[in-house]
mmCIF file of C-alpha atoms in Angstrom:
data_model
loop_
_atom_site.group_PDB
_atom_site.id
_atom_site.type_symbol
_atom_site.label_atom_id
_atom_site.label_comp_id
_atom_site.label_asym_id
_atom_site.label_seq_id
_atom_site.Cartn_x
_atom_site.Cartn_y
_atom_site.Cartn_z
ATOM 1 C CA MET A 22 -70.316 0.582 -4.456
ATOM 2 C CA LYS A 23 -67.188 0.635 -2.343
ATOM 3 C CA LEU A 24 -64.022 0.924 -4.321
ATOM 4 C CA SER A 25 -61.087 -1.052 -3.032
ATOM 5 C CA ARG A 26 -57.776 0.710 -2.758
ATOM 6 C CA LEU A 27 -55.179 -0.610 -5.174
ATOM 7 C CA LEU A 28 -51.788 -1.091 -3.553
ATOM 8 C CA PRO A 29 -48.602 -1.080 -5.654
ATOM 9 C CA ARG A 30 -46.828 -4.379 -5.895
ATOM 10 C CA GLU A 31 -43.602 -4.681 -3.989
ATOM 11 C CA LYS A 32 -40.638 -4.742 -6.330
ATOM 12 C CA LYS A 33 -38.683 -7.920 -5.908
ATOM 13 C CA SER A 34 -34.956 -7.450 -5.409
ATOM 14 C CA LEU A 35 -32.906 -9.333 -7.945
ATOM 15 C CA PRO A 36 -30.062 -11.580 -6.756
ATOM 16 C CA GLY A 37 -26.428 -10.591 -7.132
ATOM 17 C CA VAL A 38 -24.338 -7.482 -6.712
ATOM 18 C CA VAL A 39 -25.459 -4.122 -8.125
ATOM 19 C CA GLY A 40 -23.223 -1.128 -8.782
ATOM 20 C CA VAL A 41 -22.152 1.572 -11.216
ATOM 21 C CA ALA A 42 -19.806 0.334 -13.939
ATOM 22 C CA ARG A 43 -16.437 2.046 -14.206
ATOM 23 C CA VAL A 44 -14.852 0.984 -17.479
ATOM 24 C CA GLU A 45 -11.123 1.342 -18.135
ATOM 25 C CA ARG A 46 -8.736 -0.986 -19.917
ATOM 26 C CA ARG A 47 -5.795 0.314 -17.860
ATOM 27 C CA SER A 48 -6.333 -0.388 -14.177
ATOM 28 C CA GLY A 49 -3.972 2.418 -13.177
ATOM 29 C CA ASP A 50 -6.223 5.022 -14.804
ATOM 30 C CA LEU A 51 -9.334 3.411 -13.335
ATOM 31 C CA LEU A 52 -8.041 3.581 -9.774
ATOM 32 C CA ARG A 53 -8.027 7.380 -9.922
ATOM 33 C CA ARG A 54 -11.810 7.591 -10.356
ATOM 34 C CA VAL A 55 -13.355 4.426 -8.961
ATOM 35 C CA GLY A 56 -15.349 4.812 -5.749
ATOM 36 C CA ALA A 57 -17.520 3.121 -3.152
ATOM 37 C CA GLY A 58 -20.272 0.951 -4.600
ATOM 38 C CA ASP A 59 -18.738 0.836 -8.090
ATOM 39 C CA ILE A 60 -18.041 -2.223 -10.234
ATOM 40 C CA ALA A 61 -14.624 -2.028 -11.887
ATOM 41 C CA ILE A 62 -14.371 -3.365 -15.433
ATOM 42 C CA ILE A 63 -10.740 -4.005 -16.405
ATOM 43 C CA GLU A 64 -8.557 -6.064 -18.686
ATOM 44 C CA GLN A 65 -5.533 -7.201 -16.700
ATOM 45 C CA ALA A 66 -4.064 -10.666 -16.751
ATOM 46 C CA ASP A 67 -2.533 -11.785 -13.444
ATOM 47 C CA LEU A 68 -4.231 -9.239 -11.212
ATOM 48 C CA ASP A 69 -1.572 -8.052 -8.789
ATOM 49 C CA ARG A 70 -1.920 -7.447 -5.096
ATOM 50 C CA ARG A 71 -1.291 -3.714 -5.243
ATOM 51 C CA THR A 72 -4.130 -3.112 -7.719
ATOM 52 C CA ALA A 73 -6.438 -5.351 -5.695
ATOM 53 C CA GLU A 74 -5.610 -3.488 -2.478
ATOM 54 C CA ALA A 75 -6.413 -0.181 -4.168
ATOM 55 C CA LEU A 76 -9.778 -1.560 -5.319
ATOM 56 C CA VAL A 77 -10.534 -2.778 -1.800
ATOM 57 C CA GLU A 78 -9.612 0.615 -0.371
ATOM 58 C CA ALA A 79 -11.909 2.279 -2.913
ATOM 59 C CA GLU A 80 -14.722 0.025 -1.601
ATOM 60 C CA VAL A 81 -15.802 -1.399 -4.947
ATOM 61 C CA VAL A 82 -18.405 -4.164 -4.782
ATOM 62 C CA GLY A 83 -17.335 -6.090 -7.863
ATOM 63 C CA VAL A 84 -14.576 -6.547 -10.441
ATOM 64 C CA VAL A 85 -15.146 -7.770 -13.999
ATOM 65 C CA ASN A 86 -11.943 -8.786 -15.791
ATOM 66 C CA ALA A 87 -11.814 -9.433 -19.527
ATOM 67 C CA ALA A 88 -8.556 -11.310 -18.921
ATOM 68 C CA PRO A 89 -7.784 -14.225 -16.572
ATOM 69 C CA SER A 90 -6.976 -12.872 -13.112
ATOM 70 C CA ILE A 91 -4.618 -15.848 -12.653
ATOM 71 C CA SER A 92 -3.066 -16.954 -15.935
ATOM 72 C CA GLY A 93 -0.910 -19.688 -14.380
ATOM 73 C CA ARG A 94 2.443 -18.036 -15.048
ATOM 74 C CA PHE A 95 3.042 -17.435 -11.351
ATOM 75 C CA PRO A 96 0.930 -17.317 -8.154
ATOM 76 C CA ASN A 97 -0.170 -13.676 -8.188
ATOM 77 C CA LEU A 98 -1.958 -12.417 -5.123
ATOM 78 C CA GLY A 99 -4.662 -10.016 -6.327
ATOM 79 C CA PRO A 100 -7.650 -12.407 -6.549
ATOM 80 C CA GLU A 101 -7.146 -13.624 -2.989
ATOM 81 C CA VAL A 102 -7.161 -10.023 -1.727
ATOM 82 C CA LEU A 103 -10.448 -9.235 -3.502
ATOM 83 C CA LEU A 104 -12.232 -12.376 -2.307
ATOM 84 C CA ALA A 105 -11.012 -11.890 1.260
ATOM 85 C CA ALA A 106 -12.679 -8.464 1.190
ATOM 86 C CA GLY A 107 -15.958 -9.952 -0.054
ATOM 87 C CA ILE A 108 -15.676 -8.439 -3.545
ATOM 88 C CA THR A 109 -17.252 -10.364 -6.435
ATOM 89 C CA LEU A 110 -14.713 -11.290 -9.139
ATOM 90 C CA ILE A 111 -15.764 -12.432 -12.625
ATOM 91 C CA ASP A 112 -13.000 -13.462 -15.044
ATOM 92 C CA GLU A 113 -12.548 -13.885 -18.793
ATOM 93 C CA VAL A 114 -15.657 -12.050 -19.932
ATOM 94 C CA ASP A 115 -15.885 -11.633 -23.711
ATOM 95 C CA ARG A 116 -14.427 -8.265 -24.757
ATOM 96 C CA GLU A 117 -17.150 -7.667 -27.347
ATOM 97 C CA ALA A 118 -19.812 -8.193 -24.704
ATOM 98 C CA LEU A 119 -18.158 -5.717 -22.345
ATOM 99 C CA ARG A 120 -18.229 -3.038 -25.030
ATOM 100 C CA GLN A 121 -21.982 -2.933 -24.532
ATOM 101 C CA VAL A 122 -21.423 -1.674 -21.000
ATOM 102 C CA ARG A 123 -20.904 2.065 -20.926
ATOM 103 C CA ASP A 124 -19.077 3.860 -18.178
ATOM 104 C CA GLY A 125 -21.553 5.014 -15.527
ATOM 105 C CA THR A 126 -24.174 2.372 -16.362
ATOM 106 C CA ARG A 127 -25.810 0.589 -13.450
ATOM 107 C CA ILE A 128 -25.141 -3.139 -13.815
ATOM 108 C CA ARG A 129 -25.725 -6.335 -11.848
ATOM 109 C CA LEU A 130 -23.432 -9.329 -11.359
ATOM 110 C CA HIS A 131 -24.880 -12.744 -10.588
ATOM 111 C CA ASP A 132 -23.503 -16.263 -10.989
ATOM 112 C CA GLY A 133 -20.867 -15.182 -13.514
ATOM 113 C CA ALA A 134 -23.269 -13.132 -15.652
ATOM 114 C CA ILE A 135 -23.383 -9.359 -16.240
ATOM 115 C CA PHE A 136 -26.798 -7.711 -16.543
ATOM 116 C CA VAL A 137 -27.860 -4.249 -17.685
ATOM 117 C CA GLY A 138 -31.391 -4.001 -16.391
ATOM 118 C CA ASP A 139 -33.009 -7.359 -17.158
ATOM 119 C CA ARG A 140 -30.776 -8.015 -20.169
ATOM 120 C CA GLN A 141 -27.715 -10.230 -19.908
ATOM 121 C CA VAL A 142 -24.830 -8.662 -21.807
ATOM 122 C CA GLY A 143 -22.001 -11.023 -20.951
ATOM 123 C CA ARG A 144 -20.849 -14.007 -18.979
ATOM 124 C CA GLY A 145 -17.575 -15.142 -17.455
ATOM 125 C CA THR A 146 -16.268 -17.304 -14.652
ATOM 126 C CA GLU A 147 -17.087 -16.141 -11.132
ATOM 127 C CA GLN A 148 -14.164 -16.945 -8.874
ATOM 128 C CA ASP A 149 -14.445 -18.188 -5.312
ATOM 129 C CA ALA A 150 -11.970 -19.291 -2.664
ATOM 130 C CA ASN A 151 -11.807 -22.850 -3.990
ATOM 131 C CA SER A 152 -11.276 -21.915 -7.642
ATOM 132 C CA VAL A 153 -8.573 -19.384 -6.754
ATOM 133 C CA ALA A 154 -6.838 -21.955 -4.545
ATOM 134 C CA ASP A 155 -6.828 -24.445 -7.444
ATOM 135 C CA HIS A 156 -5.425 -21.814 -9.830
ATOM 136 C CA MET A 157 -2.718 -20.915 -7.322
ATOM 137 C CA ILE A 158 -1.590 -24.543 -7.043
ATOM 138 C CA GLU A 159 -1.260 -24.737 -10.823
ATOM 139 C CA ALA A 160 0.494 -21.374 -10.973
ATOM 140 C CA LYS A 161 3.159 -22.419 -8.483
ATOM 141 C CA ALA A 162 4.323 -24.995 -10.992
ATOM 142 C CA GLY A 163 5.268 -22.149 -13.318
ATOM 143 C CA MET A 164 7.525 -20.386 -10.824
ATOM 144 C CA ALA A 165 10.691 -22.106 -12.059
ATOM 145 C CA ALA A 166 10.225 -20.676 -15.539
ATOM 146 C CA GLN A 167 9.508 -17.255 -14.059
ATOM 147 C CA LEU A 168 12.713 -17.362 -12.006
ATOM 148 C CA GLU A 169 14.744 -18.262 -15.099
ATOM 149 C CA ALA A 170 13.233 -15.346 -16.997
ATOM 150 C CA PHE A 171 13.867 -13.119 -13.994
ATOM 151 C CA SER A 172 17.573 -14.008 -14.020
ATOM 152 C CA ALA A 173 17.878 -13.020 -17.676
ATOM 153 C CA ASN A 174 15.997 -9.765 -17.063
ATOM 154 C CA THR A 175 18.269 -8.953 -14.130
ATOM 155 C CA ILE A 176 21.395 -9.186 -16.280
ATOM 156 C CA GLU A 177 19.792 -7.008 -18.949
ATOM 157 C CA PHE A 178 18.681 -4.424 -16.399
ATOM 158 C CA LEU A 179 22.141 -4.284 -14.845
ATOM 159 C CA ARG A 180 23.632 -3.661 -18.273
ATOM 160 C CA LYS A 181 21.326 -0.695 -18.848
ATOM 161 C CA GLU A 182 21.468 0.830 -15.370
ATOM 162 C CA ARG A 183 24.960 -0.140 -14.205
ATOM 163 C CA MET A 184 26.108 3.487 -13.792
ATOM 164 C CA LEU A 185 23.167 4.233 -11.508
ATOM 165 C CA LEU A 186 23.383 1.041 -9.474
ATOM 166 C CA LEU A 187 27.174 0.864 -9.185
ATOM 167 C CA ASP A 188 28.168 4.529 -9.043
ATOM 168 C CA GLY A 189 24.976 6.394 -8.152
ATOM 169 C CA ILE A 190 25.169 8.499 -11.326
ATOM 170 C CA GLY A 191 21.830 10.158 -12.078
ATOM 171 C CA VAL A 192 20.521 10.382 -8.501
ATOM 172 C CA PRO A 193 19.145 13.915 -8.003
ATOM 173 C CA ASP A 194 20.418 16.223 -5.262
ATOM 174 C CA LEU A 195 18.090 17.019 -2.365
ATOM 175 C CA GLU A 196 18.090 19.733 0.280
ATOM 176 C CA ILE A 197 17.214 17.370 3.128
ATOM 177 C CA GLN A 198 20.263 15.935 4.882
ATOM 178 C CA MET A 199 20.240 12.145 5.182
ATOM 179 C CA GLU A 200 23.897 11.499 5.995
ATOM 180 C CA HIS A 201 24.352 9.692 9.337
ATOM 181 C CA ARG A 202 20.563 9.632 9.839
ATOM 182 C CA HIS A 203 17.829 7.014 9.697
ATOM 183 C CA VAL A 204 15.403 7.090 6.760
ATOM 184 C CA LEU A 205 11.923 5.579 6.763
ATOM 185 C CA VAL A 206 10.458 4.811 3.325
ATOM 186 C CA LEU A 207 6.698 4.217 3.293
ATOM 187 C CA ALA A 208 5.224 2.561 0.190
ATOM 188 C CA PRO A 209 1.474 1.955 -0.317
ATOM 189 C CA GLY A 210 1.756 -1.797 0.175
ATOM 190 C CA TYR A 211 -0.396 -4.248 2.075
ATOM 191 C CA GLY A 212 -0.951 -3.174 5.704
ATOM 192 C CA HIS A 213 1.358 -0.159 5.420
ATOM 193 C CA ALA A 214 -0.883 2.137 7.476
ATOM 194 C CA ASP A 215 -1.036 -0.330 10.385
ATOM 195 C CA ASP A 216 2.727 -0.902 10.243
ATOM 196 C CA LEU A 217 3.275 2.849 10.390
ATOM 197 C CA LYS A 218 1.233 3.056 13.605
ATOM 198 C CA ARG A 219 3.457 0.419 15.184
ATOM 199 C CA LEU A 220 6.510 2.564 14.437
ATOM 200 C CA ARG A 221 5.351 5.648 16.336
ATOM 201 C CA ARG A 222 7.852 5.066 19.110
ATOM 202 C CA TYR A 223 10.690 4.557 16.625
ATOM 203 C CA ILE A 224 9.794 7.756 14.771
ATOM 204 C CA ARG A 225 9.561 9.697 18.032
ATOM 205 C CA GLU A 226 12.965 8.500 19.262
ATOM 206 C CA TYR A 227 15.041 8.567 16.059
ATOM 207 C CA ARG A 228 13.207 11.230 14.030
ATOM 208 C CA PRO A 229 14.079 9.605 10.687
ATOM 209 C CA VAL A 230 13.819 11.315 7.329
ATOM 210 C CA LEU A 231 10.355 10.398 6.055
ATOM 211 C CA ILE A 232 10.045 9.426 2.387
ATOM 212 C CA GLY A 233 6.539 8.742 1.074
ATOM 213 C CA VAL A 234 6.152 6.725 -2.124
ATOM 214 C CA GLU A 235 2.990 7.793 -3.995
ATOM 215 C CA GLY A 236 0.023 6.788 -1.782
ATOM 216 C CA GLY A 237 2.417 6.266 1.128
ATOM 217 C CA ALA A 238 2.954 10.029 1.237
ATOM 218 C CA ASP A 239 -0.791 10.543 1.719
ATOM 219 C CA THR A 240 -0.743 7.992 4.546
ATOM 220 C CA LEU A 241 2.081 9.848 6.305
ATOM 221 C CA LEU A 242 0.130 13.095 6.198
ATOM 222 C CA LYS A 243 -3.065 11.460 7.453
ATOM 223 C CA ALA A 244 -1.109 9.957 10.356
ATOM 224 C CA GLY A 245 0.105 13.415 11.401
ATOM 225 C CA TYR A 246 3.584 13.303 9.845
ATOM 226 C CA ARG A 247 4.833 15.670 7.169
ATOM 227 C CA PRO A 248 6.854 13.729 4.593
ATOM 228 C CA ASP A 249 10.293 15.177 3.913
ATOM 229 C CA VAL A 250 10.475 13.661 0.416
ATOM 230 C CA ILE A 251 7.754 12.407 -1.949
ATOM 231 C CA VAL A 252 8.656 9.986 -4.747
ATOM 232 C CA GLY A 253 6.313 8.914 -7.539
ATOM 233 C CA ASP A 254 3.757 9.965 -10.106
ATOM 234 C CA PRO A 255 1.986 13.121 -8.824
ATOM 235 C CA GLY A 256 -1.221 11.812 -10.397
ATOM 236 C CA CYS A 257 -1.303 9.147 -7.658
ATOM 237 C CA ILE A 258 -0.811 11.648 -4.812
ATOM 238 C CA GLY A 259 -3.290 14.022 -3.175
ATOM 239 C CA THR A 260 -3.066 17.765 -3.748
ATOM 240 C CA GLU A 261 -2.791 18.564 -0.032
ATOM 241 C CA THR A 262 0.108 16.142 0.283
ATOM 242 C CA LEU A 263 1.937 17.610 -2.704
ATOM 243 C CA LYS A 264 1.584 21.081 -1.154
ATOM 244 C CA CYS A 265 2.805 20.075 2.316
ATOM 245 C CA GLY A 266 6.314 21.384 1.679
ATOM 246 C CA ALA A 267 8.074 18.099 0.935
ATOM 247 C CA GLU A 268 10.665 17.769 -1.811
ATOM 248 C CA VAL A 269 9.030 16.037 -4.781
ATOM 249 C CA VAL A 270 10.938 13.541 -6.932
ATOM 250 C CA ILE A 271 9.247 12.370 -10.142
ATOM 251 C CA PRO A 272 10.469 9.164 -11.846
ATOM 252 C CA ALA A 273 11.211 9.831 -15.521
ATOM 253 C CA HIS A 274 11.386 7.439 -18.433
ATOM 254 C CA VAL A 275 14.586 6.848 -20.343
ATOM 255 C CA ASP A 276 13.381 9.312 -22.994
ATOM 256 C CA GLY A 277 13.048 12.003 -20.311
ATOM 257 C CA HIS A 278 9.234 12.006 -20.117
ATOM 258 C CA ALA A 279 8.042 12.404 -16.531
ATOM 259 C CA PRO A 280 4.373 11.435 -15.909
ATOM 260 C CA GLY A 281 2.565 13.980 -13.747
ATOM 261 C CA LEU A 282 4.996 16.819 -14.359
ATOM 262 C CA GLU A 283 2.219 18.994 -15.816
ATOM 263 C CA ARG A 284 0.182 18.634 -12.638
ATOM 264 C CA ILE A 285 3.141 19.756 -10.557
ATOM 265 C CA GLN A 286 3.561 22.797 -12.769
ATOM 266 C CA ASP A 287 -0.153 23.635 -12.517
ATOM 267 C CA LEU A 288 0.078 23.500 -8.708
ATOM 268 C CA GLY A 289 3.153 25.723 -8.734
ATOM 269 C CA ILE A 290 5.259 23.175 -6.859
ATOM 270 C CA GLY A 291 8.946 22.620 -7.446
ATOM 271 C CA ALA A 292 10.118 19.118 -8.286
ATOM 272 C CA VAL A 293 13.126 17.202 -9.589
ATOM 273 C CA THR A 294 13.103 14.276 -11.985
ATOM 274 C CA PHE A 295 14.859 10.946 -11.518
ATOM 275 C CA PRO A 296 15.555 9.308 -14.908
ATOM 276 C CA ALA A 297 15.696 5.565 -14.302
ATOM 277 C CA ALA A 298 13.916 2.341 -15.257
ATOM 278 C CA GLY A 299 13.236 1.328 -11.661
ATOM 279 C CA ASN A 300 9.925 1.634 -9.857
ATOM 280 C CA PRO A 301 9.255 4.456 -7.334
ATOM 281 C CA GLU A 302 9.955 2.262 -4.294
ATOM 282 C CA ASP A 303 13.403 1.345 -5.571
ATOM 283 C CA LEU A 304 14.216 4.928 -6.533
ATOM 284 C CA ALA A 305 13.348 6.026 -2.996
ATOM 285 C CA LEU A 306 15.824 3.465 -1.629
ATOM 286 C CA LEU A 307 18.506 4.616 -4.054
ATOM 287 C CA LEU A 308 17.948 8.211 -2.919
ATOM 288 C CA ALA A 309 18.581 7.191 0.698
ATOM 289 C CA GLU A 310 21.647 5.158 -0.280
ATOM 290 C CA ALA A 311 23.184 7.877 -2.436
ATOM 291 C CA HIS A 312 22.692 10.468 0.317
ATOM 292 C CA ARG A 313 24.527 8.238 2.823
ATOM 293 C CA ALA A 314 21.754 7.256 5.214
ATOM 294 C CA ASP A 315 22.943 5.051 8.076
ATOM 295 C CA LEU A 316 19.800 2.888 8.118
ATOM 296 C CA VAL A 317 16.772 2.606 5.840
ATOM 297 C CA ALA A 318 13.522 1.225 7.293
ATOM 298 C CA THR A 319 11.031 0.013 4.677
ATOM 299 C CA VAL A 320 7.276 -0.167 5.229
ATOM 300 C CA GLY A 321 4.803 -1.538 2.677
ATOM 301 C CA PHE A 322 7.445 -3.324 0.583
ATOM 302 C CA GLN A 323 7.526 -6.908 -0.696
ATOM 303 C CA ALA A 324 8.081 -9.493 1.991
ATOM 304 C CA THR A 325 7.637 -12.894 0.343
ATOM 305 C CA LEU A 326 8.731 -14.627 -2.866
ATOM 306 C CA ASN A 327 5.168 -14.532 -4.216
ATOM 307 C CA GLU A 328 4.986 -10.781 -3.661
ATOM 308 C CA PHE A 329 8.381 -10.349 -5.247
ATOM 309 C CA LEU A 330 7.254 -12.128 -8.415
ATOM 310 C CA ASP A 331 3.939 -10.263 -8.445
ATOM 311 C CA ARG A 332 4.861 -7.934 -11.305
ATOM 312 C CA GLY A 333 2.222 -5.293 -10.614
ATOM 313 C CA ARG A 334 3.418 -4.816 -7.062
ATOM 314 C CA SER A 335 7.144 -4.748 -7.642
ATOM 315 C CA GLY A 336 7.117 -3.085 -11.067
ATOM 316 C CA SER A 337 10.606 -3.760 -12.409
ATOM 317 C CA ASN A 338 11.634 -6.856 -10.450
ATOM 318 C CA PRO A 339 15.317 -6.796 -11.449
ATOM 319 C CA SER A 340 15.407 -3.228 -10.169
ATOM 320 C CA THR A 341 14.062 -4.349 -6.788
ATOM 321 C CA PHE A 342 16.518 -7.220 -6.479
ATOM 322 C CA LEU A 343 19.579 -5.195 -7.452
ATOM 323 C CA THR A 344 18.572 -2.205 -5.333
ATOM 324 C CA ARG A 345 18.390 -4.393 -2.240
ATOM 325 C CA LEU A 346 21.844 -5.745 -3.035
ATOM 326 C CA ARG A 347 23.125 -2.190 -3.381
ATOM 327 C CA LEU A 348 21.929 -1.147 0.070
ATOM 328 C CA GLY A 349 22.940 -4.408 1.723
ATOM 329 C CA GLY A 350 22.667 -4.481 5.512
ATOM 330 C CA ARG A 351 21.455 -0.901 5.775
ATOM 331 C CA VAL A 352 17.912 -1.984 4.828
ATOM 332 C CA VAL A 353 15.644 -3.276 7.589
ATOM 333 C CA ASP A 354 11.994 -4.244 7.368
ATOM 334 C CA GLY A 355 9.753 -1.908 9.345
ATOM 335 C CA THR A 356 7.721 -4.759 10.840
ATOM 336 C CA ALA A 357 10.842 -6.325 12.337
ATOM 337 C CA LEU A 358 11.935 -2.922 13.610
ATOM 338 C CA ALA A 359 8.613 -2.413 15.401
ATOM 339 C CA THR A 360 8.923 -5.856 16.988
ATOM 340 C CA LEU A 361 12.399 -5.072 18.290
ATOM 341 C CA GLN A 362 11.202 -1.751 19.684
ATOM 342 C CA ARG A 363 8.410 -3.443 21.633
ATOM 343 C CA SER A 364 10.744 -6.055 23.079
ATOM 344 C CA GLN A 365 13.400 -3.633 24.334
ATOM 345 C CA THR A 366 11.702 -2.852 27.652
ATOM 346 C CA PRO A 367 10.473 -5.889 29.658
ATOM 347 C CA THR A 368 6.946 -5.403 30.968
ATOM 348 C CA GLY A 369 7.766 -7.125 34.268
ATOM 349 C CA ALA A 370 10.578 -4.682 35.023
ATOM 350 C CA LEU A 371 8.287 -1.739 34.346
ATOM 351 C CA MET A 372 5.615 -3.083 36.683
ATOM 352 C CA LEU A 373 8.224 -3.502 39.437
ATOM 353 C CA LEU A 374 9.232 0.098 38.829
ATOM 354 C CA VAL A 375 5.627 1.231 39.235
ATOM 355 C CA PHE A 376 5.170 -0.649 42.516
ATOM 356 C CA ALA A 377 8.500 0.648 43.795
ATOM 357 C CA VAL A 378 7.516 4.246 43.118
ATOM 358 C CA LEU A 379 4.150 3.797 44.819
ATOM 359 C CA ALA A 380 5.720 2.052 47.805
ATOM 360 C CA VAL A 381 8.277 4.830 48.337
ATOM 361 C CA ALA A 382 5.539 7.438 48.090
ATOM 362 C CA PHE A 383 3.376 5.527 50.588
ATOM 363 C CA VAL A 384 6.189 5.195 53.161
ATOM 364 C CA ALA A 385 7.221 8.820 52.822
ATOM 365 C CA LEU A 386 3.694 10.105 53.309
ATOM 366 C CA THR A 387 2.999 7.771 56.246
ATOM 367 C CA VAL A 388 6.133 8.888 58.076
ATOM 368 C CA SER A 389 5.231 12.522 57.497
ATOM 369 C CA GLY A 390 1.900 11.921 59.271
ATOM 370 C CA LEU A 391 -0.349 13.189 56.512
ATOM 371 C CA GLY A 392 -2.907 10.476 57.189
ATOM 372 C CA VAL A 393 -5.535 9.625 54.605
ATOM 373 C CA SER A 394 -4.614 12.625 52.445
ATOM 374 C CA TYR A 395 -1.818 10.550 50.929
ATOM 375 C CA LEU A 396 -4.383 8.767 48.747
ATOM 376 C CA GLY A 397 -4.771 11.782 46.497
ATOM 377 C CA VAL A 398 -1.026 12.117 46.097
ATOM 378 C CA LEU A 399 -0.641 8.431 45.342
ATOM 379 C CA THR A 400 -3.353 8.740 42.720
ATOM 380 C CA ASP A 401 -1.462 11.573 41.050
ATOM 381 C CA VAL A 402 1.780 9.580 41.120
ATOM 382 C CA GLY A 403 0.025 6.540 39.662
ATOM 383 C CA ASN A 404 -1.536 8.597 36.885
ATOM 384 C CA SER A 405 1.846 10.078 36.004
ATOM 385 C CA VAL A 406 3.497 6.666 35.825
ATOM 386 C CA PHE A 407 0.614 5.315 33.749
ATOM 387 C CA ALA A 408 0.893 8.219 31.310
ATOM 388 C CA TYR A 409 4.623 7.533 30.971
ATOM 389 C CA LEU A 410 4.061 3.857 30.253
ATOM 390 C CA LYS A 411 1.321 4.661 27.768
ATOM 391 C CA GLY A 412 3.688 6.942 25.878
ATOM 392 C CA LEU A 413 6.448 4.339 26.039
ATOM 393 C CA PHE A 414 4.337 1.637 24.368
ATOM 394 C CA ALA A 415 2.459 3.910 21.960
#
């Protein structure tokens, strides 16, 4: 009797997104350990753009939020960022259900449901482009109330921090000289790495003081620049960056507590604290202002009203508003600066210059009777001019 060979059945792939659950109520703590292929489980109403960008950069495949990602108070930008990156977003999942999901568990998301193995442990609302667009329309109606609350908060903040904002009292001393120099402040905002690339020519010509704000300091180092000053929580900054030789400024709470100070001490790095209620971006601007910088170029900062109201991105909004007023016309957006740099030298004039150089070389070599050997020389001249133009537009 001939026995037939039994073949194993092919395992059917289940629909949805599969990944390792990373559970953390505070998104800031989660961002330090989430990685590629993970599913972030958070509880954050009005998911801000900065948190969403960090999740995209970490290459998560899904986000499960126990809170509404858009509550309707104002049009926050985080959900749009996640969906644009193709990341699944499920909102308002029951907190009790999420407690069944342990950190490190492999889970699956499908059609608003959360599965552990074949067992459904929770369900929420899976957002898509249409649902987020509808929520954003509703949220814009709440902007007037947010602006009124912002005005009241601004007055209160000015009352508490008037000595810092008006007189610069409390700004720490630094060894780097900023007086009569340009300062470039790089924050880890949307598109900051690309904007930095566009400013290569500006950095080469003006050699500004480079201030990196938290993740912006890491970006400077990766781009080949050593930051002169680092501002922010050391827990959000890479070890190599902290050890690069930059002066480190740690924001401190009103009570004097400075998050990340222990890490600095463990690394044996010197640092100064900056006691203030503002966010790291604003403190970096105040440092440049207090040390008499002629111009401050900002990269990765808020650019629109929606971003300005997005509380997670701007931190203390009254601080941002009043800091910009303090610096006045000395602040310029890095994107605009890059545009002006590109438009300074007309391309047509440069091409005429190239042809003029080649023509002069051709005439000179013809008169000298060198014959066809002038082609090699012309090639060298052309290569030199091309290299110059490449460096000019880099």
